[in-house]
PDB file of C-alpha atoms in Angstrom:
ATOM      1  CA  UNK A1134     158.248 145.095 -39.953  1.00 89.00           C
ATOM      2  CA  UNK A1135     155.184 142.823 -40.414  1.00 94.00           C
ATOM      3  CA  UNK A1136     153.906 145.011 -42.881  1.00 94.00           C
ATOM      4  CA  UNK A1137     157.036 144.943 -44.974  1.00 95.00           C
ATOM      5  CA  UNK A1138     156.875 140.993 -44.806  1.00 96.00           C
ATOM      6  CA  UNK A1139     153.097 141.113 -45.711  1.00 97.00           C
ATOM      7  CA  UNK A1140     153.563 143.186 -48.697  1.00 96.00           C
ATOM      8  CA  UNK A1141     156.694 141.126 -49.870  1.00 95.00           C
ATOM      9  CA  UNK A1142     154.995 137.780 -49.629  1.00 95.00           C
ATOM     10  CA  UNK A1143     151.808 139.269 -51.127  1.00 96.00           C
ATOM     11  CA  UNK A1144     153.529 140.061 -54.211  1.00 95.00           C
ATOM     12  CA  UNK A1145     155.846 137.001 -54.193  1.00 94.00           C
ATOM     13  CA  UNK A1146     152.742 134.549 -54.032  1.00 94.00           C
ATOM     14  CA  UNK A1147     150.759 136.655 -56.504  1.00 92.00           C
ATOM     15  CA  UNK A1148     153.388 137.093 -59.446  1.00 81.00           C
ATOM     16  CA  UNK A1149     151.879 138.538 -62.748  1.00 75.00           C
ATOM     17  CA  UNK A1150     152.819 135.849 -65.795  1.00 62.00           C
ATOM     18  CA  UNK A1151     153.514 136.912 -69.245  1.00 55.00           C
ATOM     19  CA  UNK A1152     150.752 136.440 -71.794  1.00 53.00           C
ATOM     20  CA  UNK A1153     152.892 133.626 -73.551  1.00 55.00           C
ATOM     21  CA  UNK A1154     153.389 131.886 -70.392  1.00 56.00           C
ATOM     22  CA  UNK A1155     149.628 131.568 -69.668  1.00 56.00           C
ATOM     23  CA  UNK A1156     148.688 130.432 -73.137  1.00 69.00           C
ATOM     24  CA  UNK A1157     147.759 126.716 -73.038  1.00 76.00           C
ATOM     25  CA  UNK A1158     148.722 126.119 -76.522  1.00 86.00           C
ATOM     26  CA  UNK A1159     152.299 127.558 -75.953  1.00 88.00           C
ATOM     27  CA  UNK A1160     152.749 125.353 -72.664  1.00 90.00           C
ATOM     28  CA  UNK A1161     151.134 122.189 -74.586  1.00 92.00           C
ATOM     29  CA  UNK A1162     153.541 122.726 -77.730  1.00 93.00           C
ATOM     30  CA  UNK A1163     156.541 122.809 -75.471  1.00 94.00           C
ATOM     31  CA  UNK A1164     155.590 119.708 -73.268  1.00 96.00           C
ATOM     32  CA  UNK A1165     154.863 117.763 -76.546  1.00 95.00           C
ATOM     33  CA  UNK A1166     158.054 118.690 -77.955  1.00 94.00           C
ATOM     34  CA  UNK A1167     160.325 118.088 -74.924  1.00 94.00           C
ATOM     35  CA  UNK A1168     158.742 115.882 -72.227  1.00 96.00           C
ATOM     36  CA  UNK A1169     159.224 112.305 -72.435  1.00 95.00           C
ATOM     37  CA  UNK A1170     157.969 111.056 -68.919  1.00 97.00           C
ATOM     38  CA  UNK A1171     154.922 109.190 -68.883  1.00 97.00           C
ATOM     39  CA  UNK A1172     153.257 106.868 -65.971  1.00 98.00           C
ATOM     40  CA  UNK A1173     152.535 103.321 -67.317  1.00 98.00           C
ATOM     41  CA  UNK A1174     148.928 102.185 -67.289  1.00 97.00           C
ATOM     42  CA  UNK A1175     149.750 100.424 -63.796  1.00 97.00           C
ATOM     43  CA  UNK A1176     151.373 103.257 -62.210  1.00 98.00           C
ATOM     44  CA  UNK A1177     148.386 105.652 -63.315  1.00 98.00           C
ATOM     45  CA  UNK A1178     146.020 103.125 -61.671  1.00 97.00           C
ATOM     46  CA  UNK A1179     147.918 102.788 -58.347  1.00 96.00           C
ATOM     47  CA  UNK A1180     147.525 106.578 -57.853  1.00 97.00           C
ATOM     48  CA  UNK A1181     143.957 106.881 -59.086  1.00 97.00           C
ATOM     49  CA  UNK A1182     142.382 104.413 -56.574  1.00 96.00           C
ATOM     50  CA  UNK A1183     140.288 105.464 -53.522  1.00 97.00           C
ATOM     51  CA  UNK A1184     142.255 106.510 -50.581  1.00 98.00           C
ATOM     52  CA  UNK A1185     142.245 103.829 -47.948  1.00 97.00           C
ATOM     53  CA  UNK A1186     142.247 103.732 -44.207  1.00 97.00           C
ATOM     54  CA  UNK A1187     145.494 101.854 -44.474  1.00 97.00           C
ATOM     55  CA  UNK A1188     147.000 104.569 -46.515  1.00 97.00           C
ATOM     56  CA  UNK A1189     145.769 107.090 -43.883  1.00 96.00           C
ATOM     57  CA  UNK A1190     147.117 105.023 -41.071  1.00 97.00           C
ATOM     58  CA  UNK A1191     150.661 104.967 -42.795  1.00 97.00           C
ATOM     59  CA  UNK A1192     150.598 108.738 -43.426  1.00 97.00           C
ATOM     60  CA  UNK A1193     149.831 109.280 -39.669  1.00 96.00           C
ATOM     61  CA  UNK A1194     152.549 106.818 -38.748  1.00 96.00           C
ATOM     62  CA  UNK A1195     155.077 108.555 -40.776  1.00 95.00           C
ATOM     63  CA  UNK A1196     154.530 111.996 -39.830  1.00 93.00           C
ATOM     64  CA  UNK A1197     156.720 113.358 -37.115  1.00 90.00           C
ATOM     65  CA  UNK A1198     154.931 114.227 -33.767  1.00 89.00           C
ATOM     66  CA  UNK A1199     155.775 117.491 -32.129  1.00 88.00           C
ATOM     67  CA  UNK A1200     155.469 119.736 -35.069  1.00 89.00           C
ATOM     68  CA  UNK A1201     153.782 123.140 -34.682  1.00 92.00           C
ATOM     69  CA  UNK A1202     150.221 122.964 -35.781  1.00 94.00           C
ATOM     70  CA  UNK A1203     148.413 124.981 -38.449  1.00 96.00           C
ATOM     71  CA  UNK A1204     145.901 127.698 -37.846  1.00 96.00           C
ATOM     72  CA  UNK A1205     143.063 125.484 -36.648  1.00 96.00           C
ATOM     73  CA  UNK A1206     145.549 124.251 -33.667  1.00 96.00           C
ATOM     74  CA  UNK A1207     144.965 120.771 -33.879  1.00 96.00           C
ATOM     75  CA  UNK A1208     148.375 118.827 -33.577  1.00 95.00           C
ATOM     76  CA  UNK A1209     149.248 115.424 -34.821  1.00 95.00           C
ATOM     77  CA  UNK A1210     149.088 113.902 -31.484  1.00 95.00           C
ATOM     78  CA  UNK A1211     145.240 114.494 -31.658  1.00 95.00           C
ATOM     79  CA  UNK A1212     144.959 112.872 -35.020  1.00 94.00           C
ATOM     80  CA  UNK A1213     146.841 109.891 -33.828  1.00 94.00           C
ATOM     81  CA  UNK A1214     144.663 109.375 -30.768  1.00 95.00           C
ATOM     82  CA  UNK A1215     141.306 110.163 -32.512  1.00 96.00           C
ATOM     83  CA  UNK A1216     142.273 108.260 -35.731  1.00 96.00           C
ATOM     84  CA  UNK A1217     139.907 105.296 -35.349  1.00 95.00           C
ATOM     85  CA  UNK A1218     136.922 108.047 -34.583  1.00 96.00           C
ATOM     86  CA  UNK A1219     137.860 110.317 -37.572  1.00 95.00           C
ATOM     87  CA  UNK A1220     139.090 107.927 -40.055  1.00 95.00           C
ATOM     88  CA  UNK A1221     135.644 107.333 -42.050  1.00 95.00           C
ATOM     89  CA  UNK A1222     134.865 110.991 -42.142  1.00 95.00           C
ATOM     90  CA  UNK A1223     138.428 111.828 -43.454  1.00 94.00           C
ATOM     91  CA  UNK A1224     138.063 109.167 -46.108  1.00 96.00           C
ATOM     92  CA  UNK A1225     134.739 110.421 -47.216  1.00 96.00           C
ATOM     93  CA  UNK A1226     136.082 113.845 -47.461  1.00 95.00           C
ATOM     94  CA  UNK A1227     139.276 113.038 -49.272  1.00 96.00           C
ATOM     95  CA  UNK A1228     137.691 110.699 -51.638  1.00 97.00           C
ATOM     96  CA  UNK A1229     134.776 113.006 -52.151  1.00 96.00           C
ATOM     97  CA  UNK A1230     137.157 115.482 -53.757  1.00 96.00           C
ATOM     98  CA  UNK A1231     137.175 113.309 -56.885  1.00 95.00           C
ATOM     99  CA  UNK A1232     133.417 114.629 -57.383  1.00 93.00           C
ATOM    100  CA  UNK A1233     132.901 117.774 -59.645  1.00 87.00           C
ATOM    101  CA  UNK A1234     132.362 121.010 -57.431  1.00 86.00           C
ATOM    102  CA  UNK A1235     133.912 119.490 -54.472  1.00 92.00           C
ATOM    103  CA  UNK A1236     136.481 121.516 -52.661  1.00 93.00           C
ATOM    104  CA  UNK A1237     138.359 121.835 -49.458  1.00 95.00           C
ATOM    105  CA  UNK A1238     137.112 124.753 -47.324  1.00 94.00           C
ATOM    106  CA  UNK A1239     138.699 127.973 -47.110  1.00 94.00           C
ATOM    107  CA  UNK A1240     139.573 127.355 -43.603  1.00 94.00           C
ATOM    108  CA  UNK A1241     141.277 123.862 -44.414  1.00 95.00           C
ATOM    109  CA  UNK A1242     143.561 125.772 -46.975  1.00 96.00           C
ATOM    110  CA  UNK A1243     144.669 128.601 -44.701  1.00 97.00           C
ATOM    111  CA  UNK A1244     148.152 128.724 -43.503  1.00 97.00           C
ATOM    112  CA  UNK A1245     150.417 130.434 -41.155  1.00 97.00           C
ATOM    113  CA  UNK A1246     153.782 131.349 -42.557  1.00 96.00           C
ATOM    114  CA  UNK A1247     156.891 131.110 -40.057  1.00 96.00           C
ATOM    115  CA  UNK A1248     159.870 132.918 -41.270  1.00 95.00           C
ATOM    116  CA  UNK A1249     163.132 131.219 -41.089  1.00 95.00           C
ATOM    117  CA  UNK A1250     166.333 133.343 -41.534  1.00 95.00           C
ATOM    118  CA  UNK A1251     168.820 132.136 -43.876  1.00 94.00           C
ATOM    119  CA  UNK A1252     172.487 131.720 -42.589  1.00 94.00           C
ATOM    120  CA  UNK A1253     175.123 134.213 -43.568  1.00 93.00           C
ATOM    121  CA  UNK A1254     172.440 136.537 -45.190  1.00 93.00           C
ATOM    122  CA  UNK A1255     171.397 140.056 -44.659  1.00 95.00           C
ATOM    123  CA  UNK A1256     168.341 139.628 -42.449  1.00 95.00           C
ATOM    124  CA  UNK A1257     167.302 143.412 -42.914  1.00 93.00           C
ATOM    125  CA  UNK A1258     165.992 142.130 -46.355  1.00 95.00           C
ATOM    126  CA  UNK A1259     162.668 140.131 -46.601  1.00 95.00           C
ATOM    127  CA  UNK A1260     164.021 137.890 -49.289  1.00 94.00           C
ATOM    128  CA  UNK A1261     166.575 136.253 -46.891  1.00 94.00           C
ATOM    129  CA  UNK A1262     164.042 134.585 -44.869  1.00 95.00           C
ATOM    130  CA  UNK A1263     162.812 131.073 -45.713  1.00 94.00           C
ATOM    131  CA  UNK A1264     158.993 130.909 -45.478  1.00 93.00           C
ATOM    132  CA  UNK A1265     157.686 127.674 -43.683  1.00 94.00           C
ATOM    133  CA  UNK A1266     154.145 127.147 -44.225  1.00 94.00           C
ATOM    134  CA  UNK A1267     152.279 125.691 -40.953  1.00 96.00           C
ATOM    135  CA  UNK A1268     149.417 123.893 -42.602  1.00 96.00           C
ATOM    136  CA  UNK A1269     146.508 122.346 -40.822  1.00 97.00           C
ATOM    137  CA  UNK A1270     147.134 118.683 -39.982  1.00 96.00           C
ATOM    138  CA  UNK A1271     144.427 117.184 -41.744  1.00 95.00           C
ATOM    139  CA  UNK A1272     145.461 118.654 -45.125  1.00 96.00           C
ATOM    140  CA  UNK A1273     148.957 117.697 -44.268  1.00 96.00           C
ATOM    141  CA  UNK A1274     147.964 113.974 -43.857  1.00 96.00           C
ATOM    142  CA  UNK A1275     146.028 114.329 -47.014  1.00 97.00           C
ATOM    143  CA  UNK A1276     149.140 115.385 -48.846  1.00 97.00           C
ATOM    144  CA  UNK A1277     151.132 112.937 -47.382  1.00 97.00           C
ATOM    145  CA  UNK A1278     149.141 110.115 -48.368  1.00 98.00           C
ATOM    146  CA  UNK A1279     149.297 111.482 -52.168  1.00 98.00           C
ATOM    147  CA  UNK A1280     153.190 111.832 -51.596  1.00 98.00           C
ATOM    148  CA  UNK A1281     153.500 108.495 -50.463  1.00 98.00           C
ATOM    149  CA  UNK A1282     151.810 107.328 -53.544  1.00 98.00           C
ATOM    150  CA  UNK A1283     153.673 109.461 -55.860  1.00 98.00           C
ATOM    151  CA  UNK A1284     156.899 108.684 -54.346  1.00 97.00           C
ATOM    152  CA  UNK A1285     156.782 105.125 -55.760  1.00 96.00           C
ATOM    153  CA  UNK A1286     156.826 106.475 -59.311  1.00 98.00           C
ATOM    154  CA  UNK A1287     159.290 109.290 -59.157  1.00 98.00           C
ATOM    155  CA  UNK A1288     162.323 107.503 -60.448  1.00 97.00           C
ATOM    156  CA  UNK A1289     160.393 106.441 -63.509  1.00 97.00           C
ATOM    157  CA  UNK A1290     159.332 110.000 -64.141  1.00 98.00           C
ATOM    158  CA  UNK A1291     162.548 111.927 -63.238  1.00 98.00           C
ATOM    159  CA  UNK A1292     166.038 111.422 -65.056  1.00 96.00           C
ATOM    160  CA  UNK A1293     168.919 110.456 -62.848  1.00 94.00           C
ATOM    161  CA  UNK A1294     170.421 113.846 -63.055  1.00 92.00           C
ATOM    162  CA  UNK A1295     167.726 115.293 -60.744  1.00 94.00           C
ATOM    163  CA  UNK A1296     168.609 113.902 -57.289  1.00 93.00           C
ATOM    164  CA  UNK A1297     166.768 116.216 -54.915  1.00 89.00           C
ATOM    165  CA  UNK A1298     163.675 114.925 -53.281  1.00 90.00           C
ATOM    166  CA  UNK A1299     163.577 111.786 -55.205  1.00 94.00           C
ATOM    167  CA  UNK A1300     163.684 108.488 -53.168  1.00 91.00           C
ATOM    168  CA  UNK A1301     166.652 106.393 -53.506  1.00 92.00           C
ATOM    169  CA  UNK A1302     168.910 109.207 -54.687  1.00 94.00           C
ATOM    170  CA  UNK A1303     170.857 111.841 -52.807  1.00 93.00           C
ATOM    171  CA  UNK A1304     172.366 115.173 -53.506  1.00 91.00           C
ATOM    172  CA  UNK A1305     175.973 114.066 -52.902  1.00 92.00           C
ATOM    173  CA  UNK A1306     175.613 111.788 -56.049  1.00 91.00           C
ATOM    174  CA  UNK A1307     175.709 115.035 -58.008  1.00 91.00           C
ATOM    175  CA  UNK A1308     178.343 116.450 -55.737  1.00 92.00           C
ATOM    176  CA  UNK A1309     180.641 113.380 -56.441  1.00 92.00           C
ATOM    177  CA  UNK A1310     179.862 113.861 -60.484  1.00 90.00           C
ATOM    178  CA  UNK A1311     180.890 117.400 -60.143  1.00 90.00           C
ATOM    179  CA  UNK A1312     184.269 116.445 -58.153  1.00 91.00           C
ATOM    180  CA  UNK A1313     185.032 113.853 -61.045  1.00 90.00           C
ATOM    181  CA  UNK A1314     184.376 116.316 -63.771  1.00 88.00           C
ATOM    182  CA  UNK A1315     186.744 118.810 -62.076  1.00 89.00           C
ATOM    183  CA  UNK A1316     189.426 116.226 -61.977  1.00 89.00           C
ATOM    184  CA  UNK A1317     188.790 115.310 -65.560  1.00 87.00           C
ATOM    185  CA  UNK A1318     189.115 118.853 -66.543  1.00 87.00           C
ATOM    186  CA  UNK A1319     192.657 118.929 -65.109  1.00 87.00           C
ATOM    187  CA  UNK A1320     193.907 116.225 -67.250  1.00 85.00           C
ATOM    188  CA  UNK A1321     196.483 117.002 -70.016  1.00 85.00           C
ATOM    189  CA  UNK A1322     194.595 118.093 -73.330  1.00 81.00           C
ATOM    190  CA  UNK A1323     191.401 118.523 -71.610  1.00 79.00           C
ATOM    191  CA  UNK A1324     191.055 122.124 -72.745  1.00 80.00           C
ATOM    192  CA  UNK A1325     189.638 125.097 -71.023  1.00 83.00           C
ATOM    193  CA  UNK A1326     186.661 124.419 -68.755  1.00 82.00           C
ATOM    194  CA  UNK A1327     184.178 126.387 -66.782  1.00 83.00           C
ATOM    195  CA  UNK A1328     181.972 125.242 -63.864  1.00 83.00           C
ATOM    196  CA  UNK A1329     178.895 127.241 -63.367  1.00 83.00           C
ATOM    197  CA  UNK A1330     176.651 126.842 -60.258  1.00 85.00           C
ATOM    198  CA  UNK A1331     173.368 128.810 -60.178  1.00 85.00           C
ATOM    199  CA  UNK A1332     170.728 129.074 -57.658  1.00 85.00           C
ATOM    200  CA  UNK A1333     166.988 129.715 -58.695  1.00 84.00           C
ATOM    201  CA  UNK A1334     165.923 132.472 -56.361  1.00 84.00           C
ATOM    202  CA  UNK A1335     162.599 131.498 -54.508  1.00 87.00           C
ATOM    203  CA  UNK A1336     162.335 128.522 -56.767  1.00 88.00           C
ATOM    204  CA  UNK A1337     159.550 126.846 -54.638  1.00 90.00           C
ATOM    205  CA  UNK A1338     157.437 129.903 -54.512  1.00 91.00           C
ATOM    206  CA  UNK A1339     157.545 130.812 -58.194  1.00 90.00           C
ATOM    207  CA  UNK A1340     156.143 127.536 -59.460  1.00 94.00           C
ATOM    208  CA  UNK A1341     153.439 128.368 -61.959  1.00 93.00           C
ATOM    209  CA  UNK A1342     150.374 126.394 -61.430  1.00 94.00           C
ATOM    210  CA  UNK A1343     149.038 126.280 -64.855  1.00 93.00           C
ATOM    211  CA  UNK A1344     152.220 124.885 -65.960  1.00 94.00           C
ATOM    212  CA  UNK A1345     152.603 122.244 -63.229  1.00 96.00           C
ATOM    213  CA  UNK A1346     149.100 120.847 -63.782  1.00 96.00           C
ATOM    214  CA  UNK A1347     149.529 120.691 -67.541  1.00 96.00           C
ATOM    215  CA  UNK A1348     152.925 119.078 -66.900  1.00 97.00           C
ATOM    216  CA  UNK A1349     151.058 116.435 -64.718  1.00 98.00           C
ATOM    217  CA  UNK A1350     148.421 115.859 -67.248  1.00 97.00           C
ATOM    218  CA  UNK A1351     151.242 115.299 -69.999  1.00 97.00           C
ATOM    219  CA  UNK A1352     152.731 112.862 -67.883  1.00 98.00           C
ATOM    220  CA  UNK A1353     149.620 110.827 -67.761  1.00 98.00           C
ATOM    221  CA  UNK A1354     148.136 111.547 -64.285  1.00 98.00           C
ATOM    222  CA  UNK A1355     144.637 110.467 -64.151  1.00 98.00           C
ATOM    223  CA  UNK A1356     141.420 112.699 -63.394  1.00 97.00           C
ATOM    224  CA  UNK A1357     141.283 111.597 -59.687  1.00 97.00           C
ATOM    225  CA  UNK A1358     144.997 112.317 -59.058  1.00 98.00           C
ATOM    226  CA  UNK A1359     144.632 115.593 -60.820  1.00 97.00           C
ATOM    227  CA  UNK A1360     141.471 116.660 -58.776  1.00 97.00           C
ATOM    228  CA  UNK A1361     143.255 115.838 -55.458  1.00 97.00           C
ATOM    229  CA  UNK A1362     146.267 117.886 -56.262  1.00 97.00           C
ATOM    230  CA  UNK A1363     144.212 120.734 -57.655  1.00 96.00           C
ATOM    231  CA  UNK A1364     142.246 120.620 -54.493  1.00 96.00           C
ATOM    232  CA  UNK A1365     145.203 121.697 -52.499  1.00 96.00           C
ATOM    233  CA  UNK A1366     145.756 124.590 -54.719  1.00 94.00           C
ATOM    234  CA  UNK A1367     142.190 125.890 -54.893  1.00 93.00           C
ATOM    235  CA  UNK A1368     142.536 129.613 -53.605  1.00 92.00           C
ATOM    236  CA  UNK A1369     144.661 128.885 -50.516  1.00 96.00           C
ATOM    237  CA  UNK A1370     145.461 131.877 -48.155  1.00 97.00           C
ATOM    238  CA  UNK A1371     148.250 132.594 -45.633  1.00 97.00           C
ATOM    239  CA  UNK A1372     149.194 135.003 -42.801  1.00 98.00           C
ATOM    240  CA  UNK A1373     152.577 136.036 -41.742  1.00 97.00           C
ATOM    241  CA  UNK A1374     153.518 135.172 -38.052  1.00 97.00           C
ATOM    242  CA  UNK A1375     156.143 137.601 -36.708  1.00 94.00           C
ATOM    243  CA  UNK A1376     156.870 137.337 -33.077  1.00 92.00           C
ATOM    244  CA  UNK A1377     153.374 136.043 -32.383  1.00 93.00           C
ATOM    245  CA  UNK A1378     151.565 138.856 -34.237  1.00 96.00           C
ATOM    246  CA  UNK A1379     149.646 137.751 -37.327  1.00 97.00           C
ATOM    247  CA  UNK A1380     149.185 139.832 -40.532  1.00 97.00           C
ATOM    248  CA  UNK A1381     145.990 140.195 -42.503  1.00 97.00           C
ATOM    249  CA  UNK A1382     145.609 137.034 -44.893  1.00 97.00           C
ATOM    250  CA  UNK A1383     146.526 137.174 -48.300  1.00 96.00           C
ATOM    251  CA  UNK A1384     145.894 134.783 -51.432  1.00 95.00           C
ATOM    252  CA  UNK A1385     148.489 132.387 -52.727  1.00 95.00           C
ATOM    253  CA  UNK A1386     148.520 132.164 -56.454  1.00 94.00           C
ATOM    254  CA  UNK A1387     151.720 130.594 -57.247  1.00 94.00           C
ATOM    255  CA  UNK A1388     154.410 128.470 -55.765  1.00 94.00           C
ATOM    256  CA  UNK A1389     154.444 125.112 -53.910  1.00 93.00           C
ATOM    257  CA  UNK A1390     154.297 125.604 -50.268  1.00 88.00           C
ATOM    258  CA  UNK A1391     157.350 124.783 -47.927  1.00 85.00           C
ATOM    259  CA  UNK A1392     155.903 122.540 -45.335  1.00 87.00           C
ATOM    260  CA  UNK A1393     153.534 120.490 -47.467  1.00 94.00           C
ATOM    261  CA  UNK A1394     154.813 116.695 -47.892  1.00 95.00           C
ATOM    262  CA  UNK A1395     153.799 116.760 -51.665  1.00 96.00           C
ATOM    263  CA  UNK A1396     155.462 120.177 -52.413  1.00 96.00           C
ATOM    264  CA  UNK A1397     158.986 118.698 -52.955  1.00 95.00           C
ATOM    265  CA  UNK A1398     157.844 116.063 -55.399  1.00 97.00           C
ATOM    266  CA  UNK A1399     155.529 118.633 -57.325  1.00 97.00           C
ATOM    267  CA  UNK A1400     158.583 120.849 -57.631  1.00 96.00           C
ATOM    268  CA  UNK A1401     160.710 118.228 -59.007  1.00 97.00           C
ATOM    269  CA  UNK A1402     158.096 117.265 -61.481  1.00 98.00           C
ATOM    270  CA  UNK A1403     157.596 121.014 -62.694  1.00 97.00           C
ATOM    271  CA  UNK A1404     161.215 121.208 -63.247  1.00 96.00           C
ATOM    272  CA  UNK A1405     161.671 118.082 -65.216  1.00 97.00           C
ATOM    273  CA  UNK A1406     160.311 119.452 -68.707  1.00 97.00           C
ATOM    274  CA  UNK A1407     162.989 122.078 -68.854  1.00 95.00           C
ATOM    275  CA  UNK A1408     165.949 119.728 -68.011  1.00 95.00           C
ATOM    276  CA  UNK A1409     164.626 117.379 -70.605  1.00 96.00           C
ATOM    277  CA  UNK A1410     164.608 120.293 -73.046  1.00 96.00           C
ATOM    278  CA  UNK A1411     168.286 121.304 -72.020  1.00 93.00           C
ATOM    279  CA  UNK A1412     169.405 117.487 -72.565  1.00 92.00           C
ATOM    280  CA  UNK A1413     167.918 117.294 -75.973  1.00 93.00           C
ATOM    281  CA  UNK A1414     169.055 120.786 -77.199  1.00 93.00           C
ATOM    282  CA  UNK A1415     171.837 119.773 -79.905  1.00 91.00           C
ATOM    283  CA  UNK A1416     173.923 122.882 -78.813  1.00 91.00           C
ATOM    284  CA  UNK A1417     174.243 121.690 -75.531  1.00 86.00           C
ATOM    285  CA  UNK A1418     177.049 118.810 -75.259  1.00 81.00           C
ATOM    286  CA  UNK A1419     177.683 116.831 -72.161  1.00 76.00           C
ATOM    287  CA  UNK A1420     181.365 116.285 -71.018  1.00 77.00           C
ATOM    288  CA  UNK A1421     183.154 113.032 -72.402  1.00 73.00           C
ATOM    289  CA  UNK A1422     185.061 111.516 -69.457  1.00 71.00           C
ATOM    290  CA  UNK A1423     187.180 108.361 -69.669  1.00 63.00           C
ATOM    291  CA  UNK A1424     187.525 108.074 -73.194  1.00 56.00           C
TER     292      UNK A1424
END
């Protein structure tokens, strides 16, 4: 069984891409045509500055205690206890990633994937488990600092239609909108209406990194922010944990890790160009209500 999961996730996280998907010119042309979200100069500078001890302390404070540690075994409690001793070294390491040829170590980027069965699914199929990446705590704190910075600007970059993972928005807002549209469709003279609900299979796991990074660049992220985010995706590896037994390691080449504080925000940003292209398509019309 462990071998089946290992083979499944090796393929899932090493998805081949079509030549036109990897062509930088194709992606740039799409983004120039459809993406309108841009950081202001002030927003850009607020993300670009050196990481501070205060930000690191805030990330530690906002991270829940009691979570399972990553492969190195160090828990958040250890980092909370030793924060004053380790803070200077952490900051030097994290801020040093803005220098050319600086990288996180392969050990830092390793993860253990725990599989959570999806409810009401056939658990004989590997696809019906949710992969949670147990990352090393120092990397999670680094990602948390970046997530806290980025969260301040998500509502500026992401259209109100997108509510998932955006601070100040809730998924039930879109549920209420859908209910209102259903009621509107039942009014006399409304005409035939179809409500279609779709679910992207393994959406987090299929994010194409070159497209993500070009999207961030097009949105106005500066060189420091791009290097910090790229460092988290510089040849990471993972092993499957099944009933206490670990699989051989395999490379991660696509996707945003479920378990990383930054992943939900990056996923929302990577989805926004498609949604803006749909909104701008003259063949796709909204539903008029209350006219």
